[in-house]
PDB file of N, CA, C and O in Angstrom:
ATOM      1  N   UNK V 294       0.111   6.115 -23.766  1.00  0.00           N
ATOM      2  CA  UNK V 294       0.384   5.112 -22.749  1.00  0.00           C
ATOM      3  C   UNK V 294      -0.546   5.268 -21.551  1.00  0.00           C
ATOM      4  O   UNK V 294      -1.037   6.351 -21.281  1.00  0.00           O
ATOM      5  N   UNK V 295      -0.723   4.175 -20.846  1.00  0.00           N
ATOM      6  CA  UNK V 295      -1.601   4.165 -19.684  1.00  0.00           C
ATOM      7  C   UNK V 295      -1.012   4.981 -18.536  1.00  0.00           C
ATOM      8  O   UNK V 295       0.179   4.933 -18.282  1.00  0.00           O
ATOM      9  N   UNK V 296      -1.848   5.699 -17.834  1.00  0.00           N
ATOM     10  CA  UNK V 296      -1.417   6.491 -16.693  1.00  0.00           C
ATOM     11  C   UNK V 296      -0.915   5.573 -15.577  1.00  0.00           C
ATOM     12  O   UNK V 296      -1.385   4.459 -15.407  1.00  0.00           O
ATOM     13  N   UNK V 297       0.056   6.050 -14.824  1.00  0.00           N
ATOM     14  CA  UNK V 297       0.600   5.261 -13.726  1.00  0.00           C
ATOM     15  C   UNK V 297      -0.109   5.538 -12.413  1.00  0.00           C
ATOM     16  O   UNK V 297       0.212   4.946 -11.407  1.00  0.00           O
ATOM     17  N   UNK V 298      -1.034   6.461 -12.402  1.00  0.00           N
ATOM     18  CA  UNK V 298      -1.779   6.723 -11.182  1.00  0.00           C
ATOM     19  C   UNK V 298      -3.135   7.338 -11.489  1.00  0.00           C
ATOM     20  O   UNK V 298      -3.388   7.797 -12.587  1.00  0.00           O
ATOM     21  N   UNK V 299      -3.986   7.293 -10.495  1.00  0.00           N
ATOM     22  CA  UNK V 299      -5.322   7.859 -10.620  1.00  0.00           C
ATOM     23  C   UNK V 299      -5.301   9.258 -10.035  1.00  0.00           C
ATOM     24  O   UNK V 299      -4.784   9.476  -8.948  1.00  0.00           O
ATOM     25  N   UNK V 300      -5.880  10.188 -10.730  1.00  0.00           N
ATOM     26  CA  UNK V 300      -5.918  11.560 -10.236  1.00  0.00           C
ATOM     27  C   UNK V 300      -7.375  11.989 -10.142  1.00  0.00           C
ATOM     28  O   UNK V 300      -8.142  11.839 -11.073  1.00  0.00           O
ATOM     29  N   UNK V 301      -7.738  12.516  -8.983  1.00  0.00           N
ATOM     30  CA  UNK V 301      -9.086  13.038  -8.812  1.00  0.00           C
ATOM     31  C   UNK V 301      -8.988  14.555  -8.716  1.00  0.00           C
ATOM     32  O   UNK V 301      -7.920  15.128  -8.870  1.00  0.00           O
ATOM     33  N   UNK V 302     -10.078  15.176  -8.406  1.00  0.00           N
ATOM     34  CA  UNK V 302     -10.069  16.625  -8.283  1.00  0.00           C
ATOM     35  C   UNK V 302      -9.294  17.093  -7.057  1.00  0.00           C
ATOM     36  O   UNK V 302      -8.861  18.227  -6.988  1.00  0.00           O
ATOM     37  N   UNK V 303      -9.095  16.215  -6.092  1.00  0.00           N
ATOM     38  CA  UNK V 303      -8.328  16.564  -4.892  1.00  0.00           C
ATOM     39  C   UNK V 303      -6.939  15.950  -5.001  1.00  0.00           C
ATOM     40  O   UNK V 303      -6.793  14.755  -5.202  1.00  0.00           O
ATOM     41  N   UNK V 304      -5.906  16.778  -4.898  1.00  0.00           N
ATOM     42  CA  UNK V 304      -4.533  16.287  -5.035  1.00  0.00           C
ATOM     43  C   UNK V 304      -4.221  15.192  -4.032  1.00  0.00           C
ATOM     44  O   UNK V 304      -3.426  14.301  -4.302  1.00  0.00           O
ATOM     45  N   UNK V 305      -4.857  15.211  -2.876  1.00  0.00           N
ATOM     46  CA  UNK V 305      -4.574  14.211  -1.846  1.00  0.00           C
ATOM     47  C   UNK V 305      -5.070  12.822  -2.238  1.00  0.00           C
ATOM     48  O   UNK V 305      -4.703  11.835  -1.617  1.00  0.00           O
ATOM     49  N   UNK V 306      -5.887  12.719  -3.271  1.00  0.00           N
ATOM     50  CA  UNK V 306      -6.413  11.425  -3.700  1.00  0.00           C
ATOM     51  C   UNK V 306      -5.539  10.736  -4.741  1.00  0.00           C
ATOM     52  O   UNK V 306      -5.851   9.646  -5.175  1.00  0.00           O
ATOM     53  N   UNK V 307      -4.428  11.356  -5.152  1.00  0.00           N
ATOM     54  CA  UNK V 307      -3.534  10.724  -6.108  1.00  0.00           C
ATOM     55  C   UNK V 307      -3.026   9.418  -5.504  1.00  0.00           C
ATOM     56  O   UNK V 307      -2.596   9.381  -4.364  1.00  0.00           O
ATOM     57  N   UNK V 308      -3.093   8.343  -6.249  1.00  0.00           N
ATOM     58  CA  UNK V 308      -2.693   6.994  -5.852  1.00  0.00           C
ATOM     59  C   UNK V 308      -3.597   6.357  -4.794  1.00  0.00           C
ATOM     60  O   UNK V 308      -3.330   5.274  -4.333  1.00  0.00           O
ATOM     61  N   UNK V 309      -4.651   7.000  -4.360  1.00  0.00           N
ATOM     62  CA  UNK V 309      -5.505   6.422  -3.333  1.00  0.00           C
ATOM     63  C   UNK V 309      -6.634   5.590  -3.918  1.00  0.00           C
ATOM     64  O   UNK V 309      -7.488   5.117  -3.210  1.00  0.00           O
ATOM     65  N   UNK V 310      -6.598   5.421  -5.247  1.00  0.00           N
ATOM     66  CA  UNK V 310      -7.607   4.612  -5.911  1.00  0.00           C
ATOM     67  C   UNK V 310      -6.906   3.653  -6.857  1.00  0.00           C
ATOM     68  O   UNK V 310      -5.760   3.859  -7.226  1.00  0.00           O
ATOM     69  N   UNK V 311      -7.595   2.614  -7.261  1.00  0.00           N
ATOM     70  CA  UNK V 311      -7.014   1.586  -8.115  1.00  0.00           C
ATOM     71  C   UNK V 311      -8.067   1.010  -9.038  1.00  0.00           C
ATOM     72  O   UNK V 311      -9.248   1.322  -8.917  1.00  0.00           O
ATOM     73  N   UNK V 312      -7.640   0.146  -9.946  1.00  0.00           N
ATOM     74  CA  UNK V 312      -8.556  -0.582 -10.799  1.00  0.00           C
ATOM     75  C   UNK V 312      -8.973   0.171 -12.046  1.00  0.00           C
ATOM     76  O   UNK V 312      -8.568   1.302 -12.288  1.00  0.00           O
ATOM     77  N   UNK V 313      -9.790  -0.499 -12.828  1.00  0.00           N
ATOM     78  CA  UNK V 313     -10.301   0.073 -14.069  1.00  0.00           C
ATOM     79  C   UNK V 313     -11.015   1.388 -13.787  1.00  0.00           C
ATOM     80  O   UNK V 313     -11.886   1.462 -12.927  1.00  0.00           O
ATOM     81  N   UNK V 314     -10.612   2.421 -14.468  1.00  0.00           N
ATOM     82  CA  UNK V 314     -11.194   3.762 -14.305  1.00  0.00           C
ATOM     83  C   UNK V 314     -11.064   4.287 -12.874  1.00  0.00           C
ATOM     84  O   UNK V 314     -11.853   5.122 -12.437  1.00  0.00           O
ATOM     85  N   UNK V 315     -10.096   3.757 -12.133  1.00  0.00           N
ATOM     86  CA  UNK V 315      -9.847   4.206 -10.749  1.00  0.00           C
ATOM     87  C   UNK V 315     -11.109   4.079  -9.895  1.00  0.00           C
ATOM     88  O   UNK V 315     -11.397   4.919  -9.045  1.00  0.00           O
ATOM     89  N   UNK V 316     -11.850   3.011 -10.106  1.00  0.00           N
ATOM     90  CA  UNK V 316     -13.145   2.861  -9.449  1.00  0.00           C
ATOM     91  C   UNK V 316     -13.075   2.236  -8.056  1.00  0.00           C
ATOM     92  O   UNK V 316     -14.072   2.219  -7.346  1.00  0.00           O
ATOM     93  N   UNK V 317     -11.906   1.711  -7.660  1.00  0.00           N
ATOM     94  CA  UNK V 317     -11.777   1.059  -6.359  1.00  0.00           C
ATOM     95  C   UNK V 317     -10.847   1.842  -5.442  1.00  0.00           C
ATOM     96  O   UNK V 317      -9.852   2.408  -5.903  1.00  0.00           O
ATOM     97  N   UNK V 318     -11.156   1.834  -4.170  1.00  0.00           N
ATOM     98  CA  UNK V 318     -10.265   2.472  -3.204  1.00  0.00           C
ATOM     99  C   UNK V 318      -9.104   1.534  -2.915  1.00  0.00           C
ATOM    100  O   UNK V 318      -9.223   0.319  -3.034  1.00  0.00           O
ATOM    101  N   UNK V 319      -7.976   2.088  -2.512  1.00  0.00           N
ATOM    102  CA  UNK V 319      -6.835   1.277  -2.101  1.00  0.00           C
ATOM    103  C   UNK V 319      -7.191   0.557  -0.805  1.00  0.00           C
ATOM    104  O   UNK V 319      -8.085   0.984  -0.076  1.00  0.00           O
ATOM    105  N   UNK V 320      -6.489  -0.550  -0.494  1.00  0.00           N
ATOM    106  CA  UNK V 320      -6.755  -1.257   0.755  1.00  0.00           C
ATOM    107  C   UNK V 320      -6.682  -0.322   1.967  1.00  0.00           C
ATOM    108  O   UNK V 320      -5.882   0.608   2.003  1.00  0.00           O
ATOM    109  N   UNK V 321      -7.502  -0.588   2.930  1.00  0.00           N
ATOM    110  CA  UNK V 321      -7.689   0.277   4.091  1.00  0.00           C
ATOM    111  C   UNK V 321      -6.407   0.569   4.876  1.00  0.00           C
ATOM    112  O   UNK V 321      -6.234   1.672   5.380  1.00  0.00           O
ATOM    113  N   UNK V 322      -5.499  -0.404   4.983  1.00  0.00           N
ATOM    114  CA  UNK V 322      -4.320  -0.227   5.828  1.00  0.00           C
ATOM    115  C   UNK V 322      -3.054   0.169   5.078  1.00  0.00           C
ATOM    116  O   UNK V 322      -1.958   0.104   5.631  1.00  0.00           O
ATOM    117  N   UNK V 323      -3.193   0.607   3.816  1.00  0.00           N
ATOM    118  CA  UNK V 323      -2.032   1.127   3.100  1.00  0.00           C
ATOM    119  C   UNK V 323      -1.570   2.415   3.777  1.00  0.00           C
ATOM    120  O   UNK V 323      -2.392   3.244   4.186  1.00  0.00           O
ATOM    121  N   UNK V 324      -0.253   2.576   3.880  1.00  0.00           N
ATOM    122  CA  UNK V 324       0.286   3.785   4.497  1.00  0.00           C
ATOM    123  C   UNK V 324      -0.164   5.004   3.713  1.00  0.00           C
ATOM    124  O   UNK V 324       0.023   5.078   2.502  1.00  0.00           O
ATOM    125  N   UNK V 325      -0.784   5.927   4.387  1.00  0.00           N
ATOM    126  CA  UNK V 325      -1.325   7.154   3.794  1.00  0.00           C
ATOM    127  C   UNK V 325      -2.343   6.896   2.686  1.00  0.00           C
ATOM    128  O   UNK V 325      -2.669   7.779   1.918  1.00  0.00           O
ATOM    129  N   UNK V 326      -2.816   5.643   2.571  1.00  0.00           N
ATOM    130  CA  UNK V 326      -3.844   5.307   1.592  1.00  0.00           C
ATOM    131  C   UNK V 326      -3.354   5.080   0.182  1.00  0.00           C
ATOM    132  O   UNK V 326      -4.147   4.942  -0.736  1.00  0.00           O
ATOM    133  N   UNK V 327      -2.031   5.001  -0.038  1.00  0.00           N
ATOM    134  CA  UNK V 327      -1.485   4.886  -1.382  1.00  0.00           C
ATOM    135  C   UNK V 327      -1.254   3.447  -1.805  1.00  0.00           C
ATOM    136  O   UNK V 327      -0.798   2.623  -1.018  1.00  0.00           O
ATOM    137  N   UNK V 328      -1.565   3.133  -3.080  1.00  0.00           N
ATOM    138  CA  UNK V 328      -1.336   1.790  -3.608  1.00  0.00           C
ATOM    139  C   UNK V 328      -1.083   1.836  -5.113  1.00  0.00           C
ATOM    140  O   UNK V 328      -1.300   2.853  -5.759  1.00  0.00           O
ATOM    141  N   UNK V 329      -0.647   0.695  -5.644  1.00  0.00           N
ATOM    142  CA  UNK V 329      -0.436   0.531  -7.074  1.00  0.00           C
ATOM    143  C   UNK V 329      -1.805   0.443  -7.749  1.00  0.00           C
ATOM    144  O   UNK V 329      -2.652  -0.342  -7.317  1.00  0.00           O
ATOM    145  N   UNK V 330      -2.032   1.208  -8.811  1.00  0.00           N
ATOM    146  CA  UNK V 330      -3.370   1.231  -9.408  1.00  0.00           C
ATOM    147  C   UNK V 330      -3.716  -0.043 -10.159  1.00  0.00           C
ATOM    148  O   UNK V 330      -4.878  -0.355 -10.332  1.00  0.00           O
ATOM    149  N   UNK V 331      -2.721  -0.791 -10.610  1.00  0.00           N
ATOM    150  CA  UNK V 331      -2.985  -2.010 -11.364  1.00  0.00           C
ATOM    151  C   UNK V 331      -3.120  -3.204 -10.428  1.00  0.00           C
ATOM    152  O   UNK V 331      -4.100  -3.940 -10.469  1.00  0.00           O
ATOM    153  N   UNK V 332      -2.138  -3.396  -9.549  1.00  0.00           N
ATOM    154  CA  UNK V 332      -2.115  -4.564  -8.680  1.00  0.00           C
ATOM    155  C   UNK V 332      -2.880  -4.371  -7.373  1.00  0.00           C
ATOM    156  O   UNK V 332      -3.252  -5.337  -6.724  1.00  0.00           O
ATOM    157  N   UNK V 333      -3.069  -3.123  -6.952  1.00  0.00           N
ATOM    158  CA  UNK V 333      -3.751  -2.859  -5.689  1.00  0.00           C
ATOM    159  C   UNK V 333      -2.882  -3.113  -4.475  1.00  0.00           C
ATOM    160  O   UNK V 333      -3.368  -3.119  -3.347  1.00  0.00           O
ATOM    161  N   UNK V 334      -1.578  -3.314  -4.686  1.00  0.00           N
ATOM    162  CA  UNK V 334      -0.668  -3.525  -3.567  1.00  0.00           C
ATOM    163  C   UNK V 334      -0.222  -2.186  -2.988  1.00  0.00           C
ATOM    164  O   UNK V 334      -0.099  -1.200  -3.704  1.00  0.00           O
ATOM    165  N   UNK V 335      -0.011  -2.181  -1.697  1.00  0.00           N
ATOM    166  CA  UNK V 335       0.363  -0.954  -0.994  1.00  0.00           C
ATOM    167  C   UNK V 335       1.838  -0.623  -1.207  1.00  0.00           C
ATOM    168  O   UNK V 335       2.664  -1.510  -1.334  1.00  0.00           O
ATOM    169  N   UNK V 336       2.165   0.667  -1.200  1.00  0.00           N
ATOM    170  CA  UNK V 336       3.558   1.103  -1.274  1.00  0.00           C
ATOM    171  C   UNK V 336       4.212   1.017   0.100  1.00  0.00           C
ATOM    172  O   UNK V 336       5.423   1.018   0.229  1.00  0.00           O
ATOM    173  N   UNK V 337       3.436   0.951   1.129  1.00  0.00           N
ATOM    174  CA  UNK V 337       3.870   0.816   2.512  1.00  0.00           C
ATOM    175  C   UNK V 337       2.629   0.558   3.346  1.00  0.00           C
ATOM    176  O   UNK V 337       1.510   0.740   2.865  1.00  0.00           O
ATOM    177  N   UNK V 338       2.817   0.106   4.574  1.00  0.00           N
ATOM    178  CA  UNK V 338       1.675  -0.229   5.428  1.00  0.00           C
ATOM    179  C   UNK V 338       1.572   0.707   6.622  1.00  0.00           C
ATOM    180  O   UNK V 338       2.582   1.234   7.107  1.00  0.00           O
ATOM    181  N   UNK V 339       0.357   0.889   7.108  1.00  0.00           N
ATOM    182  CA  UNK V 339       0.130   1.617   8.352  1.00  0.00           C
ATOM    183  C   UNK V 339       0.820   0.856   9.481  1.00  0.00           C
ATOM    184  O   UNK V 339       1.133  -0.332   9.357  1.00  0.00           O
ATOM    185  N   UNK V 340       1.054   1.511  10.582  1.00  0.00           N
ATOM    186  CA  UNK V 340       1.795   0.946  11.718  1.00  0.00           C
ATOM    187  C   UNK V 340       1.282  -0.434  12.119  1.00  0.00           C
ATOM    188  O   UNK V 340       0.092  -0.619  12.326  1.00  0.00           O
ATOM    189  N   UNK V 341       2.202  -1.396  12.170  1.00  0.00           N
ATOM    190  CA  UNK V 341       2.010  -2.774  12.616  1.00  0.00           C
ATOM    191  C   UNK V 341       1.247  -3.653  11.619  1.00  0.00           C
ATOM    192  O   UNK V 341       0.957  -4.799  11.905  1.00  0.00           O
ATOM    193  N   UNK V 342       0.933  -3.151  10.439  1.00  0.00           N
ATOM    194  CA  UNK V 342       0.298  -3.982   9.415  1.00  0.00           C
ATOM    195  C   UNK V 342       1.362  -4.451   8.434  1.00  0.00           C
ATOM    196  O   UNK V 342       2.333  -3.741   8.157  1.00  0.00           O
ATOM    197  N   UNK V 343       1.180  -5.660   7.891  1.00  0.00           N
ATOM    198  CA  UNK V 343       2.153  -6.241   6.971  1.00  0.00           C
ATOM    199  C   UNK V 343       1.448  -6.926   5.808  1.00  0.00           C
ATOM    200  O   UNK V 343       0.245  -7.147   5.852  1.00  0.00           O
ATOM    201  N   UNK V 344       2.224  -7.245   4.764  1.00  0.00           N
ATOM    202  CA  UNK V 344       1.699  -7.951   3.605  1.00  0.00           C
ATOM    203  C   UNK V 344       1.531  -7.024   2.417  1.00  0.00           C
ATOM    204  O   UNK V 344       1.537  -5.802   2.564  1.00  0.00           O
ATOM    205  N   UNK V 345       1.367  -7.593   1.230  1.00  0.00           N
ATOM    206  CA  UNK V 345       1.253  -6.792   0.011  1.00  0.00           C
ATOM    207  C   UNK V 345       0.088  -5.803   0.039  1.00  0.00           C
ATOM    208  O   UNK V 345       0.171  -4.710  -0.507  1.00  0.00           O
ATOM    209  N   UNK V 346      -1.013  -6.192   0.685  1.00  0.00           N
ATOM    210  CA  UNK V 346      -2.158  -5.284   0.796  1.00  0.00           C
ATOM    211  C   UNK V 346      -2.407  -4.903   2.259  1.00  0.00           C
ATOM    212  O   UNK V 346      -3.491  -4.446   2.605  1.00  0.00           O
ATOM    213  N   UNK V 347      -1.387  -5.117   3.084  1.00  0.00           N
ATOM    214  CA  UNK V 347      -1.421  -4.715   4.505  1.00  0.00           C
ATOM    215  C   UNK V 347      -2.601  -5.315   5.255  1.00  0.00           C
ATOM    216  O   UNK V 347      -3.204  -4.675   6.107  1.00  0.00           O
ATOM    217  N   UNK V 348      -2.925  -6.565   4.926  1.00  0.00           N
ATOM    218  CA  UNK V 348      -4.049  -7.226   5.580  1.00  0.00           C
ATOM    219  C   UNK V 348      -3.646  -7.915   6.876  1.00  0.00           C
ATOM    220  O   UNK V 348      -4.486  -8.210   7.716  1.00  0.00           O
ATOM    221  N   UNK V 349      -2.343  -8.197   7.039  1.00  0.00           N
ATOM    222  CA  UNK V 349      -1.878  -8.868   8.254  1.00  0.00           C
ATOM    223  C   UNK V 349      -1.486  -7.874   9.331  1.00  0.00           C
ATOM    224  O   UNK V 349      -1.106  -6.744   9.038  1.00  0.00           O
ATOM    225  N   UNK V 350      -1.603  -8.295  10.562  1.00  0.00           N
ATOM    226  CA  UNK V 350      -1.240  -7.420  11.681  1.00  0.00           C
ATOM    227  C   UNK V 350      -0.142  -8.110  12.482  1.00  0.00           C
ATOM    228  O   UNK V 350      -0.267  -9.264  12.854  1.00  0.00           O
ATOM    229  N   UNK V 351       0.915  -7.399  12.763  1.00  0.00           N
ATOM    230  CA  UNK V 351       2.045  -7.922  13.510  1.00  0.00           C
ATOM    231  C   UNK V 351       1.797  -7.709  15.007  1.00  0.00           C
ATOM    232  O   UNK V 351       1.555  -6.584  15.439  1.00  0.00           O
ATOM    233  N   UNK V 352       1.848  -8.789  15.813  1.00  0.00           N
ATOM    234  CA  UNK V 352       1.634  -8.638  17.259  1.00  0.00           C
ATOM    235  C   UNK V 352       2.682  -7.718  17.887  1.00  0.00           C
ATOM    236  O   UNK V 352       3.807  -7.616  17.405  1.00  0.00           O
ATOM    237  N   UNK V 353       2.320  -7.062  18.969  1.00  0.00           N
ATOM    238  CA  UNK V 353       3.227  -6.133  19.627  1.00  0.00           C
ATOM    239  C   UNK V 353       4.477  -6.821  20.165  1.00  0.00           C
ATOM    240  O   UNK V 353       5.496  -6.186  20.387  1.00  0.00           O
ATOM    241  N   UNK V 354       4.428  -8.138  20.374  1.00  0.00           N
ATOM    242  CA  UNK V 354       5.583  -8.865  20.893  1.00  0.00           C
ATOM    243  C   UNK V 354       6.609  -9.170  19.796  1.00  0.00           C
ATOM    244  O   UNK V 354       7.658  -9.729  20.068  1.00  0.00           O
ATOM    245  N   UNK V 355       6.314  -8.809  18.551  1.00  0.00           N
ATOM    246  CA  UNK V 355       7.201  -9.070  17.420  1.00  0.00           C
ATOM    247  C   UNK V 355       7.792  -7.763  16.891  1.00  0.00           C
ATOM    248  O   UNK V 355       7.304  -6.676  17.189  1.00  0.00           O
ATOM    249  N   UNK V 356       8.820  -7.908  16.098  1.00  0.00           N
ATOM    250  CA  UNK V 356       9.475  -6.764  15.466  1.00  0.00           C
ATOM    251  C   UNK V 356       9.127  -6.766  13.985  1.00  0.00           C
ATOM    252  O   UNK V 356       9.086  -7.820  13.350  1.00  0.00           O
ATOM    253  N   UNK V 357       8.872  -5.596  13.422  1.00  0.00           N
ATOM    254  CA  UNK V 357       8.597  -5.493  11.996  1.00  0.00           C
ATOM    255  C   UNK V 357       9.890  -5.136  11.283  1.00  0.00           C
ATOM    256  O   UNK V 357      10.545  -4.147  11.601  1.00  0.00           O
ATOM    257  N   UNK V 358      10.272  -5.965  10.331  1.00  0.00           N
ATOM    258  CA  UNK V 358      11.469  -5.746   9.529  1.00  0.00           C
ATOM    259  C   UNK V 358      11.024  -5.252   8.161  1.00  0.00           C
ATOM    260  O   UNK V 358      10.198  -5.884   7.506  1.00  0.00           O
ATOM    261  N   UNK V 359      11.553  -4.123   7.743  1.00  0.00           N
ATOM    262  CA  UNK V 359      11.190  -3.557   6.445  1.00  0.00           C
ATOM    263  C   UNK V 359      12.414  -3.580   5.534  1.00  0.00           C
ATOM    264  O   UNK V 359      13.476  -3.095   5.909  1.00  0.00           O
ATOM    265  N   UNK V 360      12.252  -4.155   4.359  1.00  0.00           N
ATOM    266  CA  UNK V 360      13.330  -4.254   3.382  1.00  0.00           C
ATOM    267  C   UNK V 360      12.886  -3.610   2.077  1.00  0.00           C
ATOM    268  O   UNK V 360      11.705  -3.603   1.754  1.00  0.00           O
ATOM    269  N   UNK V 361      13.836  -3.095   1.327  1.00  0.00           N
ATOM    270  CA  UNK V 361      13.525  -2.567   0.003  1.00  0.00           C
ATOM    271  C   UNK V 361      13.890  -3.633  -1.022  1.00  0.00           C
ATOM    272  O   UNK V 361      15.029  -4.080  -1.089  1.00  0.00           O
ATOM    273  N   UNK V 362      12.918  -4.039  -1.803  1.00  0.00           N
ATOM    274  CA  UNK V 362      13.121  -5.078  -2.813  1.00  0.00           C
ATOM    275  C   UNK V 362      13.854  -4.504  -4.023  1.00  0.00           C
ATOM    276  O   UNK V 362      13.991  -3.285  -4.171  1.00  0.00           O
ATOM    277  N   UNK V 363      14.290  -5.387  -4.902  1.00  0.00           N
ATOM    278  CA  UNK V 363      15.004  -4.983  -6.104  1.00  0.00           C
ATOM    279  C   UNK V 363      14.175  -4.019  -6.938  1.00  0.00           C
ATOM    280  O   UNK V 363      14.689  -3.078  -7.515  1.00  0.00           O
ATOM    281  N   UNK V 364      12.869  -4.221  -6.960  1.00  0.00           N
ATOM    282  CA  UNK V 364      11.996  -3.356  -7.763  1.00  0.00           C
ATOM    283  C   UNK V 364      11.669  -2.038  -7.067  1.00  0.00           C
ATOM    284  O   UNK V 364      10.880  -1.249  -7.554  1.00  0.00           O
ATOM    285  N   UNK V 365      12.254  -1.808  -5.891  1.00  0.00           N
ATOM    286  CA  UNK V 365      12.050  -0.552  -5.176  1.00  0.00           C
ATOM    287  C   UNK V 365      10.883  -0.556  -4.219  1.00  0.00           C
ATOM    288  O   UNK V 365      10.676   0.393  -3.485  1.00  0.00           O
ATOM    289  N   UNK V 366      10.114  -1.611  -4.196  1.00  0.00           N
ATOM    290  CA  UNK V 366       8.973  -1.687  -3.283  1.00  0.00           C
ATOM    291  C   UNK V 366       9.425  -2.113  -1.899  1.00  0.00           C
ATOM    292  O   UNK V 366      10.392  -2.838  -1.744  1.00  0.00           O
ATOM    293  N   UNK V 367       8.685  -1.667  -0.903  1.00  0.00           N
ATOM    294  CA  UNK V 367       8.986  -2.057   0.463  1.00  0.00           C
ATOM    295  C   UNK V 367       8.361  -3.410   0.764  1.00  0.00           C
ATOM    296  O   UNK V 367       7.231  -3.675   0.397  1.00  0.00           O
ATOM    297  N   UNK V 368       9.108  -4.267   1.421  1.00  0.00           N
ATOM    298  CA  UNK V 368       8.608  -5.560   1.865  1.00  0.00           C
ATOM    299  C   UNK V 368       8.680  -5.579   3.373  1.00  0.00           C
ATOM    300  O   UNK V 368       9.677  -5.167   3.956  1.00  0.00           O
ATOM    301  N   UNK V 369       7.631  -6.031   4.026  1.00  0.00           N
ATOM    302  CA  UNK V 369       7.618  -6.086   5.484  1.00  0.00           C
ATOM    303  C   UNK V 369       7.466  -7.512   5.964  1.00  0.00           C
ATOM    304  O   UNK V 369       6.787  -8.315   5.339  1.00  0.00           O
ATOM    305  N   UNK V 370       8.127  -7.807   7.066  1.00  0.00           N
ATOM    306  CA  UNK V 370       8.014  -9.109   7.709  1.00  0.00           C
ATOM    307  C   UNK V 370       7.842  -8.903   9.194  1.00  0.00           C
ATOM    308  O   UNK V 370       8.395  -7.972   9.778  1.00  0.00           O
ATOM    309  N   UNK V 371       7.112  -9.781   9.808  1.00  0.00           N
ATOM    310  CA  UNK V 371       6.909  -9.766  11.250  1.00  0.00           C
ATOM    311  C   UNK V 371       7.778 -10.881  11.830  1.00  0.00           C
ATOM    312  O   UNK V 371       7.557 -12.048  11.534  1.00  0.00           O
ATOM    313  N   UNK V 372       8.776 -10.517  12.617  1.00  0.00           N
ATOM    314  CA  UNK V 372       9.684 -11.534  13.176  1.00  0.00           C
ATOM    315  C   UNK V 372       9.704 -11.489  14.696  1.00  0.00           C
ATOM    316  O   UNK V 372       9.335 -10.519  15.297  1.00  0.00           O
TER     317      UNK V 372
END
């Protein structure tokens, strides 16, 4: 079966890469650099970033709401 994560020689790089042969880095704003290796979606976002790949930024005047979806993934909204 296919591996569920990419492993490099450094333990800290586990899940920090994605794509075929783990050739791509995870999106820049993923929390701690971790993402899904197939979809490239983040498991969580760095502070004030939102969206599946943490590309959106929540303004300081808004509140970030974090929910756990049925599939166990975190979903963030800027309200």
